[in-house]
Short mmCIF file of C-alpha atoms and ligand atoms in Angstrom, two decimals:
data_model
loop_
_atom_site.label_atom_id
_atom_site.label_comp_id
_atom_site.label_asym_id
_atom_site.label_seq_id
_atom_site.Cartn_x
_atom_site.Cartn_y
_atom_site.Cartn_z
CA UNK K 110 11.27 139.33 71.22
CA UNK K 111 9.79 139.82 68.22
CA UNK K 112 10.80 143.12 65.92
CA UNK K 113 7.72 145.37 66.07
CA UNK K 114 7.09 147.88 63.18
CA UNK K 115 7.13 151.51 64.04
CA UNK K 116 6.17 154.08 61.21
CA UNK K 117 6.92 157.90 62.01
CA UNK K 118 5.05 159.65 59.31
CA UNK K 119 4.79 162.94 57.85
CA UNK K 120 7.55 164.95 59.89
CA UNK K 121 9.99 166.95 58.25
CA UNK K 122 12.82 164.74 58.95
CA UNK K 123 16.22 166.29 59.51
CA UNK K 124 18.53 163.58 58.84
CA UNK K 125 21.90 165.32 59.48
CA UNK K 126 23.37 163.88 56.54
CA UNK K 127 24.22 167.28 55.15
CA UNK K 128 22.47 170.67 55.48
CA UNK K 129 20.40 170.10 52.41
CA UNK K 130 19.24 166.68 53.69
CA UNK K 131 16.16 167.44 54.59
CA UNK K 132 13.06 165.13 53.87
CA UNK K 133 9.76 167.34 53.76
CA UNK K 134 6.67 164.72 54.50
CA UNK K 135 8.96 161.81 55.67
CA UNK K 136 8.21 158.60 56.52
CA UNK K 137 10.61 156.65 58.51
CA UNK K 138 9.88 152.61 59.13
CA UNK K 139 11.67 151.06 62.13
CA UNK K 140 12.18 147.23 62.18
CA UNK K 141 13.94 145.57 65.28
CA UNK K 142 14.91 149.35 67.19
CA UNK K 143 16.72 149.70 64.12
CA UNK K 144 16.12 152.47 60.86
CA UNK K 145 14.69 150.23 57.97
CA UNK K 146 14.42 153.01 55.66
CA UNK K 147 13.83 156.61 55.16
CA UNK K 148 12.31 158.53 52.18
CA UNK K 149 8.99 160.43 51.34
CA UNK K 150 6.05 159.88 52.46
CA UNK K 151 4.72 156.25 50.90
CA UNK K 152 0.96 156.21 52.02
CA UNK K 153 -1.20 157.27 54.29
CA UNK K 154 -1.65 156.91 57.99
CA UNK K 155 -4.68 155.05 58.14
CA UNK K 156 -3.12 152.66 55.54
CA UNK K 157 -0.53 151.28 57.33
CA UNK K 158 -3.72 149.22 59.15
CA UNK K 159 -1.91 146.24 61.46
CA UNK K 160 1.09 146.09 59.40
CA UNK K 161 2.63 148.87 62.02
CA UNK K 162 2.34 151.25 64.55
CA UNK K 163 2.29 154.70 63.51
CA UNK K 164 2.92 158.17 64.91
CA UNK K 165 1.71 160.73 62.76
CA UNK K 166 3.79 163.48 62.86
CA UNK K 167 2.34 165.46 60.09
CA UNK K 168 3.64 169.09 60.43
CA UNK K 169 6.38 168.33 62.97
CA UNK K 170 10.17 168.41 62.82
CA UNK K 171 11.79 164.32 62.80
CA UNK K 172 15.69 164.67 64.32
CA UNK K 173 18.04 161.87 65.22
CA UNK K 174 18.09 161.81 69.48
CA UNK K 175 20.28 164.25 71.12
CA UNK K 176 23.57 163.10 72.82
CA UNK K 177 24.38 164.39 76.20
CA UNK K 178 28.35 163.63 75.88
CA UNK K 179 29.12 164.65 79.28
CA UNK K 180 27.15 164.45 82.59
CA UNK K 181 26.69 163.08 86.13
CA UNK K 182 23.11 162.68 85.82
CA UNK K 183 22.79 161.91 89.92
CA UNK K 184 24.20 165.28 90.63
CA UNK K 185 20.45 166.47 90.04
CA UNK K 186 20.22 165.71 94.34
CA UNK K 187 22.45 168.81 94.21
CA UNK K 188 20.83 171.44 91.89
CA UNK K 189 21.31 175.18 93.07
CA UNK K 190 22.50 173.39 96.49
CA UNK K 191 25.83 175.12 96.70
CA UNK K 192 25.78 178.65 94.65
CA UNK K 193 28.36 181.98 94.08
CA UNK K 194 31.13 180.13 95.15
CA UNK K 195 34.94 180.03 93.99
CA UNK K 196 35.47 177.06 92.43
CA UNK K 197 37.67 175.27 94.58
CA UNK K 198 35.38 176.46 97.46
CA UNK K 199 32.35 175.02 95.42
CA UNK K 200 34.04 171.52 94.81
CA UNK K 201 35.90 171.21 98.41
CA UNK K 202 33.47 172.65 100.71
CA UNK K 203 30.12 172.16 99.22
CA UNK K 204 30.18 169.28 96.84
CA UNK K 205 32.50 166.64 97.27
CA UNK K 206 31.56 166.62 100.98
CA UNK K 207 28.15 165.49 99.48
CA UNK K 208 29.26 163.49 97.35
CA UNK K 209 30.95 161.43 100.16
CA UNK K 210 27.64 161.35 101.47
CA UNK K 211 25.84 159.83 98.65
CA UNK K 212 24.20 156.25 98.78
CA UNK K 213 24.09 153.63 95.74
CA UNK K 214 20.55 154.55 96.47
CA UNK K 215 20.79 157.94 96.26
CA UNK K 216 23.12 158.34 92.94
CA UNK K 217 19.74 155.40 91.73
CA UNK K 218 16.94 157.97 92.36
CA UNK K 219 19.05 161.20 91.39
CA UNK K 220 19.97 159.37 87.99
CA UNK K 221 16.37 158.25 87.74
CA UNK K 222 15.47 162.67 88.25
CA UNK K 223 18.01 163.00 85.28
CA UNK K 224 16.95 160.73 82.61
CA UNK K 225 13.65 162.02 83.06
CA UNK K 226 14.84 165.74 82.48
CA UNK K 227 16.97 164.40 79.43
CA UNK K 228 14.23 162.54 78.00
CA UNK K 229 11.95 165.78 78.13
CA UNK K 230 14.23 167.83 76.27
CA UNK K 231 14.98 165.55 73.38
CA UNK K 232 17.84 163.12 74.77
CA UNK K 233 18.27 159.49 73.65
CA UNK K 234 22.10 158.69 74.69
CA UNK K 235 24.01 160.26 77.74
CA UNK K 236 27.95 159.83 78.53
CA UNK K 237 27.98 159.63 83.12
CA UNK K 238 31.01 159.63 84.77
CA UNK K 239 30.49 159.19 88.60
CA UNK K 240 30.42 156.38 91.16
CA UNK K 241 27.88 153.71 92.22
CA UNK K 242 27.61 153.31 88.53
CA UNK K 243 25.73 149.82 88.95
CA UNK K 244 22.93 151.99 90.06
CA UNK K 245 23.38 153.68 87.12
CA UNK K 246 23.32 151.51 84.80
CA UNK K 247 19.94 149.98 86.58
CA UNK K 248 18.35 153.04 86.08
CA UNK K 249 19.37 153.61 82.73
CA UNK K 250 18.24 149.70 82.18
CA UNK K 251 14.80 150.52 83.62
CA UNK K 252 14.05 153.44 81.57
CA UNK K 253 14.91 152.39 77.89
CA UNK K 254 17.25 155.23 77.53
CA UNK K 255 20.87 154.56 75.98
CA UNK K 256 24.38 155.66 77.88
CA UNK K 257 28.04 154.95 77.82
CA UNK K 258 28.58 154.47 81.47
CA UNK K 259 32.29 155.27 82.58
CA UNK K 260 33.15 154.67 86.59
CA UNK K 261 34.96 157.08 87.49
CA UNK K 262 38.20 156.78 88.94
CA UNK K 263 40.53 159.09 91.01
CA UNK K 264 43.10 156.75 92.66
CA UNK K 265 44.45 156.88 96.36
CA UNK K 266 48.09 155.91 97.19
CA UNK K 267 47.26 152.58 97.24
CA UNK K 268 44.05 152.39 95.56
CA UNK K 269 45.08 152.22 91.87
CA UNK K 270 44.53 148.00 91.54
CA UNK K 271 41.57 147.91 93.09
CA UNK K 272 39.82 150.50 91.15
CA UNK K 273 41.01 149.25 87.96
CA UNK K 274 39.78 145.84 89.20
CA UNK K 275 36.28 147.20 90.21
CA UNK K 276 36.22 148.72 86.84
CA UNK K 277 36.77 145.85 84.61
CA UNK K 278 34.36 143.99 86.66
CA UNK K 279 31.74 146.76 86.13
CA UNK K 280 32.58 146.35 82.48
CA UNK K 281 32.08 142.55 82.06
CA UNK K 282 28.80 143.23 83.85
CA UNK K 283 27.92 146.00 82.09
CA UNK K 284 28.60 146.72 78.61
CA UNK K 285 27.04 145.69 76.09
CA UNK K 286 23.92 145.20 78.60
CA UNK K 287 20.15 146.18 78.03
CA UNK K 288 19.94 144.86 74.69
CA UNK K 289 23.19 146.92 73.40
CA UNK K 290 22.03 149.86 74.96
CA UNK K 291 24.54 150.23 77.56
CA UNK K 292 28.22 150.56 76.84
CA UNK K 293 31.07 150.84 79.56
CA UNK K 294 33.97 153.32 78.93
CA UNK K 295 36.01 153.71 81.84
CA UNK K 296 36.32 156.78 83.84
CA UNK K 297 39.82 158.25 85.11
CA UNK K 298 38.93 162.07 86.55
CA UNK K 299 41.34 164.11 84.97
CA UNK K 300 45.06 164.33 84.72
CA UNK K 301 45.75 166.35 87.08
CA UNK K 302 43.87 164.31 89.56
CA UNK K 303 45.19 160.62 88.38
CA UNK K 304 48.84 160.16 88.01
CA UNK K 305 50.50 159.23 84.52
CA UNK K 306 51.29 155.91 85.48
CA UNK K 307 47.83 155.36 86.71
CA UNK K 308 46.68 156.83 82.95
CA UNK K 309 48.86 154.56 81.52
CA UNK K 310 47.36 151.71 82.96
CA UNK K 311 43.86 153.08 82.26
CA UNK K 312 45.08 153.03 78.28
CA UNK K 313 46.48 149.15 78.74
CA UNK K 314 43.03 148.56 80.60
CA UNK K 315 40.73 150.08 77.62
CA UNK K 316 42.98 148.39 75.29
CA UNK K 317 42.50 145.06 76.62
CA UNK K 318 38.71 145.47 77.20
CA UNK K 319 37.51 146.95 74.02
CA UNK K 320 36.03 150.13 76.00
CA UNK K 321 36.66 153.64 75.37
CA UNK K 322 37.90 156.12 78.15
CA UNK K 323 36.06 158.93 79.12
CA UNK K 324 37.92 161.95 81.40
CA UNK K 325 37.69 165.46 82.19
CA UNK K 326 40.16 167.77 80.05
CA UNK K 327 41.63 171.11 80.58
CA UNK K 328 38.51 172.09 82.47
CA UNK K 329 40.11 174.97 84.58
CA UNK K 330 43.61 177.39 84.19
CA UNK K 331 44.07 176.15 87.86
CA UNK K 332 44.18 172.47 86.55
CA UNK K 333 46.73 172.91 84.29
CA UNK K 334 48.93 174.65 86.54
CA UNK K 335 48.19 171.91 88.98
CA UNK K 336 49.04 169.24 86.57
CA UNK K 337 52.23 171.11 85.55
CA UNK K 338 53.59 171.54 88.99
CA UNK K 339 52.87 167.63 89.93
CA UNK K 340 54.14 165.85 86.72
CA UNK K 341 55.97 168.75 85.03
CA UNK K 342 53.60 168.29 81.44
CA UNK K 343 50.36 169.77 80.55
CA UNK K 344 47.39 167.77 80.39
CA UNK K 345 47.59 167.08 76.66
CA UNK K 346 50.93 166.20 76.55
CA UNK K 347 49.89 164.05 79.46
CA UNK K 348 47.35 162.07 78.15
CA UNK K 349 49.78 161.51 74.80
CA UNK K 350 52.42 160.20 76.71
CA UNK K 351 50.02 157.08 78.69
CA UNK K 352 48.75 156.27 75.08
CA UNK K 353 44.81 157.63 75.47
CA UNK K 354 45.17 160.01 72.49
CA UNK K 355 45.53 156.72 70.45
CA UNK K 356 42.48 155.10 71.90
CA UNK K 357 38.65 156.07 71.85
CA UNK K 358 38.78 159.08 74.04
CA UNK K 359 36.29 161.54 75.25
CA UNK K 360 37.89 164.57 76.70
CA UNK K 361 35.34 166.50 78.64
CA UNK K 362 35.36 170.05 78.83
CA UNK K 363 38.94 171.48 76.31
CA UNK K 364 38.30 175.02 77.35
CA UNK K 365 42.06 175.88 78.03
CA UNK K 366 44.11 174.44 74.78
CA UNK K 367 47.15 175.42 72.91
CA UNK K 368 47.40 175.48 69.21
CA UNK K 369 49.85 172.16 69.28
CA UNK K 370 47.70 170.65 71.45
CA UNK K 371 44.28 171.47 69.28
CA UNK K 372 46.75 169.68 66.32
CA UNK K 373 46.97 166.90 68.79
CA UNK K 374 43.29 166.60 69.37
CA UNK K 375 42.46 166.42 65.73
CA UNK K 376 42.99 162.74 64.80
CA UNK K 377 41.15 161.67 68.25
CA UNK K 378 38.82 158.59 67.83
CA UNK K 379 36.44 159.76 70.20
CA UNK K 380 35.74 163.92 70.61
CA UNK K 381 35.80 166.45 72.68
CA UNK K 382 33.02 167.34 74.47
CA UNK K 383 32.27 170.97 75.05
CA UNK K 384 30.33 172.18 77.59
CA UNK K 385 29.72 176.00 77.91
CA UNK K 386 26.87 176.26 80.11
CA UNK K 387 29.08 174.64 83.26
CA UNK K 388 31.79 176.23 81.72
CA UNK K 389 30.40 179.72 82.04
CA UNK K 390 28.62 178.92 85.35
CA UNK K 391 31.94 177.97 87.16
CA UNK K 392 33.78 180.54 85.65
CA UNK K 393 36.29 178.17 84.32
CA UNK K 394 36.41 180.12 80.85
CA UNK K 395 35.05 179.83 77.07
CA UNK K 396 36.36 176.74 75.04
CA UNK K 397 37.99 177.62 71.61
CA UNK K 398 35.44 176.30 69.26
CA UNK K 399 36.22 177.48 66.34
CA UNK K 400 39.80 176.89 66.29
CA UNK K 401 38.78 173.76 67.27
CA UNK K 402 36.38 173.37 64.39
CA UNK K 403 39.14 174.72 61.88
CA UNK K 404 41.23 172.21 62.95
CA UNK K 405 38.84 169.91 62.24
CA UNK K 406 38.85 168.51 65.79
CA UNK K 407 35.90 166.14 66.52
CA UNK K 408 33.50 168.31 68.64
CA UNK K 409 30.24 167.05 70.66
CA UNK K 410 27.94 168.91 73.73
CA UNK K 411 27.49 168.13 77.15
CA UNK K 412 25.68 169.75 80.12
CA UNK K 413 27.82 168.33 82.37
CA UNK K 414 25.75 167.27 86.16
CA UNK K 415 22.88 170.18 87.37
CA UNK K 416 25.22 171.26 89.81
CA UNK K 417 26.92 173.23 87.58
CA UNK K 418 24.69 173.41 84.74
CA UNK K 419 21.71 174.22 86.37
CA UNK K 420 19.74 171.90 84.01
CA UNK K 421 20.53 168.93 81.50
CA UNK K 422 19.09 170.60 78.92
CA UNK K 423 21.07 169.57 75.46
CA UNK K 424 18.61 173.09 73.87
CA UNK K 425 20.77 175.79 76.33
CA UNK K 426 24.23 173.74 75.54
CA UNK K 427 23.86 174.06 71.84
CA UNK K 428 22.35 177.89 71.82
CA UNK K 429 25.65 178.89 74.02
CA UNK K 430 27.78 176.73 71.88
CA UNK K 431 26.58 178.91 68.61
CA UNK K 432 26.63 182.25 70.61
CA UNK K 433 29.74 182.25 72.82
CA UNK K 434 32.34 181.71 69.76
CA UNK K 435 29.79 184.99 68.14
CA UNK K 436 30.42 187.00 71.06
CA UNK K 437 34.37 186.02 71.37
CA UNK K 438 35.65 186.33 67.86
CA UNK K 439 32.84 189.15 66.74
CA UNK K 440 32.12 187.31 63.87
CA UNK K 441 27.83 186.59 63.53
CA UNK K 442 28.71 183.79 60.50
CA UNK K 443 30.36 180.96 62.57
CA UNK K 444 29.46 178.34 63.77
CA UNK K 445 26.24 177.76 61.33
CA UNK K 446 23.27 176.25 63.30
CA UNK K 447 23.75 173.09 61.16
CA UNK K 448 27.00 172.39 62.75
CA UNK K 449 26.18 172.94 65.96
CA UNK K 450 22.95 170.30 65.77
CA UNK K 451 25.29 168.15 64.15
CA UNK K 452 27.73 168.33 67.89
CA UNK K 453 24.81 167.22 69.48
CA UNK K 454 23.87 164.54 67.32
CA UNK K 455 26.53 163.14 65.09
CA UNK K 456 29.51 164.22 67.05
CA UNK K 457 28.06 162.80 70.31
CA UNK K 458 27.70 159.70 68.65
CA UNK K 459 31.09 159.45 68.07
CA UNK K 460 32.55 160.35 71.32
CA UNK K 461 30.66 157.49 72.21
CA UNK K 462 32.38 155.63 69.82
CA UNK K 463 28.75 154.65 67.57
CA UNK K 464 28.74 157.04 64.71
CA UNK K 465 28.49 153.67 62.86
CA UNK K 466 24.76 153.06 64.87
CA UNK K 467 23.79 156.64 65.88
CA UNK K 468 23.62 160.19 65.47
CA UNK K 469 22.05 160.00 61.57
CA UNK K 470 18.54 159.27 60.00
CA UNK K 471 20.26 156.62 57.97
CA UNK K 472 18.71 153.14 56.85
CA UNK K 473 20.65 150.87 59.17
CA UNK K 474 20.87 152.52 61.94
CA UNK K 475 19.80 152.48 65.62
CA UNK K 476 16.18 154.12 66.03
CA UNK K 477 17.24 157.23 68.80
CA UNK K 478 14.36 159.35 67.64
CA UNK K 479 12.76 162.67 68.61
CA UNK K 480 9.77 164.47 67.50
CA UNK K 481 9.70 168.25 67.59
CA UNK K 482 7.18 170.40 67.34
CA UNK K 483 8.06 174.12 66.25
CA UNK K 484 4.35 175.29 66.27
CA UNK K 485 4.52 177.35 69.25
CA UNK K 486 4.50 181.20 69.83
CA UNK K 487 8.58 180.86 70.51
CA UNK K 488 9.41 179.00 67.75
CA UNK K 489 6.86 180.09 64.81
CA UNK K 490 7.32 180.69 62.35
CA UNK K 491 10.14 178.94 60.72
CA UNK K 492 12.07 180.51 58.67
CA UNK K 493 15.52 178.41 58.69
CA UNK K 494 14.89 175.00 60.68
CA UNK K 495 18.28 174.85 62.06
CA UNK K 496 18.40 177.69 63.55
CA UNK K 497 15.10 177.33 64.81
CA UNK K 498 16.04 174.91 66.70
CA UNK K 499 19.38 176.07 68.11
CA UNK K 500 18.74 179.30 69.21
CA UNK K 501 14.69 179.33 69.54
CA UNK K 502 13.71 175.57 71.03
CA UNK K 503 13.82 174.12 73.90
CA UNK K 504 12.55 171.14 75.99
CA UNK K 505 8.84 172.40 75.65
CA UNK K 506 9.17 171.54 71.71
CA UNK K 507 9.92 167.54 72.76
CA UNK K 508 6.94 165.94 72.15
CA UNK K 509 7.77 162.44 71.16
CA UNK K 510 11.11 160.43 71.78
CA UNK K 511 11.86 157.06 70.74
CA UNK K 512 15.20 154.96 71.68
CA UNK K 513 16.28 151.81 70.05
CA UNK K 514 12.97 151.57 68.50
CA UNK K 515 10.02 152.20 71.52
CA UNK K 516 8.81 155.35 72.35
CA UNK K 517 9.93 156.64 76.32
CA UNK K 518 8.11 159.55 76.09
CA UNK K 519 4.77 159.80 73.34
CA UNK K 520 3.21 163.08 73.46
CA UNK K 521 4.58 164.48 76.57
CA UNK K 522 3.91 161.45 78.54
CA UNK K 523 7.00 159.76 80.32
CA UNK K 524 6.35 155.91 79.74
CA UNK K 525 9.13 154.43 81.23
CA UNK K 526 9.52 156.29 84.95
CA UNK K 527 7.09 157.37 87.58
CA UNK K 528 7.78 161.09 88.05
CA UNK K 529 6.20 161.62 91.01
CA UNK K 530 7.50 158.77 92.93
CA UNK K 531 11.26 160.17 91.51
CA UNK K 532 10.72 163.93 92.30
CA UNK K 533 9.41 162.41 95.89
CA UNK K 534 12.59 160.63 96.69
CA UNK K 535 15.05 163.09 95.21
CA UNK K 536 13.40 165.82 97.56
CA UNK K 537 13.71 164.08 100.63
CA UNK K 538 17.22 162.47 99.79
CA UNK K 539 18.78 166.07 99.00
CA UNK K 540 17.35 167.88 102.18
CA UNK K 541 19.41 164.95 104.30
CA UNK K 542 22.05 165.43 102.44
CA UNK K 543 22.06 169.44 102.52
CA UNK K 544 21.32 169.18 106.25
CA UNK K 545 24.13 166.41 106.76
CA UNK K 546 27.29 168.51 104.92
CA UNK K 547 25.35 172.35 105.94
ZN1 ZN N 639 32.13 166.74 84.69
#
C-alpha cells in the first residue's frame, strides 16, 4: 500500500516529551502510519493542496493516543449486570458463571461494543486479557485500533500443556498481525490462581517466543492470603522466583504491595498498571501510587472490563489516579497532572513493551493520535492544559483519533464499526446470557 500523507495542523500539540514540551500552532506530517516530523506550524491549510490530507485542528489540543493497559474489552455484555456484591460473591456467583456462558461470538461483538467506547474517549492501544482471543484479535483487526492481546490462562490439573500449547499457537497467528498492530503477550491470571511451576513455564514460554506476559497482581488482601496459604510466598516473591520479574511484565492492578516488593517492581521491563476505578468499585483497596512513583516504579492506567469499571473510559482512570493518592496522603501537590497523562500515554506504551514506537509526539514514531477539543462549557477556559485534561475532560472532548496513521474516528464519526449493528447484538446477547446464569 502506498504511504499516504496526513497533516494535523494547527493544534496545540502536547508531545509528552517533558512538561514544557508543548508546541502552540503545531503541525504534525505523518508518512507510512508513522510521525515524519513535528514542529510549528509550516504553512497554511489550504497550501498543503494534493501533497496531503489535512485536518485542521486550529484551536484544539494534539496528544499522543491513550493506552488502556488493562481490560477485558468483551466484558461490556456484562455492564451493571451483577451489582453491590462481595467480591467473591460478584466473581463466583454472578460473573464467571457468565463467563462460562460466553460464545467466540459473543466475546467478538462485546469486544467490537468496547473498542468503540475506547475509541470515543481518546484510546489508540488496549492491553485484553480474556479467552476466545482469536475473536479478539478479529475485531481489533477490523477496526484499525492497536492491542497487545494476552490469552489468558488459569490452568486445570491437567490442563497446563495444552494451554500453553493453545497459546503459542495464538501467538504465531497473532502477533505481529494487522500490519504490526497487534502484539501477543501471554496471559497467566494471577498467582494465586496459576501455580509457580505453571508461572515458571509461562516465563520459559515468553522467553522463547519473544512476547511479554501480562497478569493480574496483588489485586485483593484476600489474594494474597490465598496465595500465601497455597504456595507459602506472596505474589511478588512469587512471580520473582518463576523468572517474570526479569521479563517484559505487566502486572495489573499492585494495590496491596510491601516496600521490598515496590523495590522489586522498580527495574520491571514492562509496568504496572493501576487501575483505581475497578479498584474502588470492588472494594479491593487504593494502590500506593506515590510510593510507587518515588520508587520510580514504571506506572501505566487501565479501566480494567465494564464489569467492574462501569465504563472504559481512560478520562475517569486518570482523574482518580491524580485524586485518590490527594485524598490518602493529604497532600494537594502530588501526583502533577503531567505525570499522570504521561501513565496513560508513555507508561502504557511501555507496559506494552513499545515506548520505542508509542506513547510520544516524536519524529519516528507510530501515528496513535487524538484530537481534543477543550472549547466546551466543562473544560473552558484553560488555564493549565494538563490539568485540564485530567481532572476536567472526558470522552465528549474526543473529536478526532487517528491509529497507525488513518483516522477511526474524524469528528465524532466512528469510521471503522457500525454502532448500531454492535449495540444491537450486544443487547440481545447479554439478556440471554443474564436470563441463562439469573
Ligand atoms: Zn482484570
Amino acid at each position: 500500500m502506498a504511504p499516504r500523507r496526513l497533516v494535523i495542523a494547527g493544534a496545540t500539540a502536547l508531545t509528552m516529551c517533558g512538561p514544557a514540551a508543548v508546541i502552540p500552532d503545531s503541525e504534525i506530517v505523518v508518512e507510512g502510519g508513522y510521525i515524519a516530523s513535528v514542529g510549528p506550524r509550516s504553512r497554511r491549510a489550504g497550501a498543503w493542496g494534493g501533497e496531503a490530507e489535512v485536518i485542521d485542528a486550529t484551536g484544539k489540543v494534539l496528544i499522543p493516543g491513550l493506552v488502556n493497559a488493562h481490560v477485558h474489552a468483551a466484558m461490556t455484555l456484562l455492564r451493571g449486570y451483577a451489582e453491590d456484591l462481595p467480591l467473591q460473591e460478584w466473581l463466583r456467583e454472578k460473573v464467571w458463571p457468565a463467563e462460562s456462558r460466553l460464545t467466540p461470538e459473543d466475546v467478538y461483538w462485546g469486544t467490537l461494543l468496547g473498542i468503540a467506547e475506547m475509541i470515543f474517549s481518546g484510546t489508540t492501544s488496549f492491553a485484553d486479557m480474556y479467552f476466545h482471543m482469536d475473536e479478539v484479535a478479529e475485531a481489533v483487526s477490523q477496526t484499525g485500533v492497536r492491542a497487545a492481546l494476552a490469552p489468558g490462562l488459569v490452568p486445570g490439573p491437567d490442563s497446563g500443556e495444552a494451554l500453553l500449547e493453545a497459546a503459542r499457537a495464538f501467538a504465531v497467528r497473532w502477533h505481529g498481525a494487522a500490519e504490526g498492530r497487534i502484539s501477543v503477550m501471554l496471559g497467566p491470571h494471577a498467582p494465586y490462581t496459576c501455580p509457580p511451576d505453571f508461572l515458571a513455564r509461562v516465563a520459559r514460554l515468553s522467553r522463547e517466543l519473544g512476547v511479554g506476559v501480562h497478569i493480574h497482581l496483588a489485586e485483593t488482601q484476600e489474594e494474597i492470603g490465598e496465595c500465601l496459604a497455597r504456595y507459602g510466598r506472596r505474589p511478588v516473591q512469587t512471580l520473582r522466583e518463576a523468572g517474570l520479574l526479569e521479563g517484559l511484565l505487566l502486572a495489573a492492578h499492585c494495590v496491596h504491595l510491601e516496600q521490598d516488593e515496590i523495590r522489586a517492581l522498580r527495574s520491571l521491563r514492562g509496568a504496572c498498571v493501576l487501575c483505581p476505578v475497578s479498584n474502588l468499585k470492588l472494594g479491593a483497596g487504593v494502590a500506593p501510587l506515590l510510593e510507587m512513583l518515588d520508587a520510580g516504579v514504571p506506572l501505566a492506567l487501565g479501566t480494567d472490563g465494564a464489569a467492574s469499571a462501569g465504563a472504559l473510559d481512560m478520562f475517569r482512570a486518570m482523574r482518580l489516579a491524580a485524586l485518590l493518592p490527594r485524598g490518602v496522603s493529604r497532600d494537594p501537590t502530588r501526583p502533577p497532572a503531567y505525570r499522570v497523562l504521561e501513565m496513560a500515554t508513555a507508561g502504557g506504551a511501555r507496559a506494552l513493551g513499545q515506548e520505542r514506537i508509542l506513547g510520544r509526539l516524536e519524529p519516528g514514531m507510530k501515528a496513535d493520535l487524538v484530537v481534543l477539543d477543550l472549547r466546551l462549557p466543562g473544560t473552558w477556559p484553560v488555564h493549565d492544559i494538563y490539568a485540564g485534561i485530567v481532572y476536567s475532560a472526558g470522552p465528549g472532548n474526543v473529536e478526532t483519533v487517528i491509529v497507525d496513521g488513518r483516522p477511526v474516528l474524524l469528528e465524532r464519526r466512528l469510521l471503522t464499526i457500525d454502532l448500531p449493528r454492535v449495540m444491537a447484538e450486544c443487547d440481545e446477547r447479554a439478556r440471554r446470557l443474564a436470563a441463562a446464569v439469573g
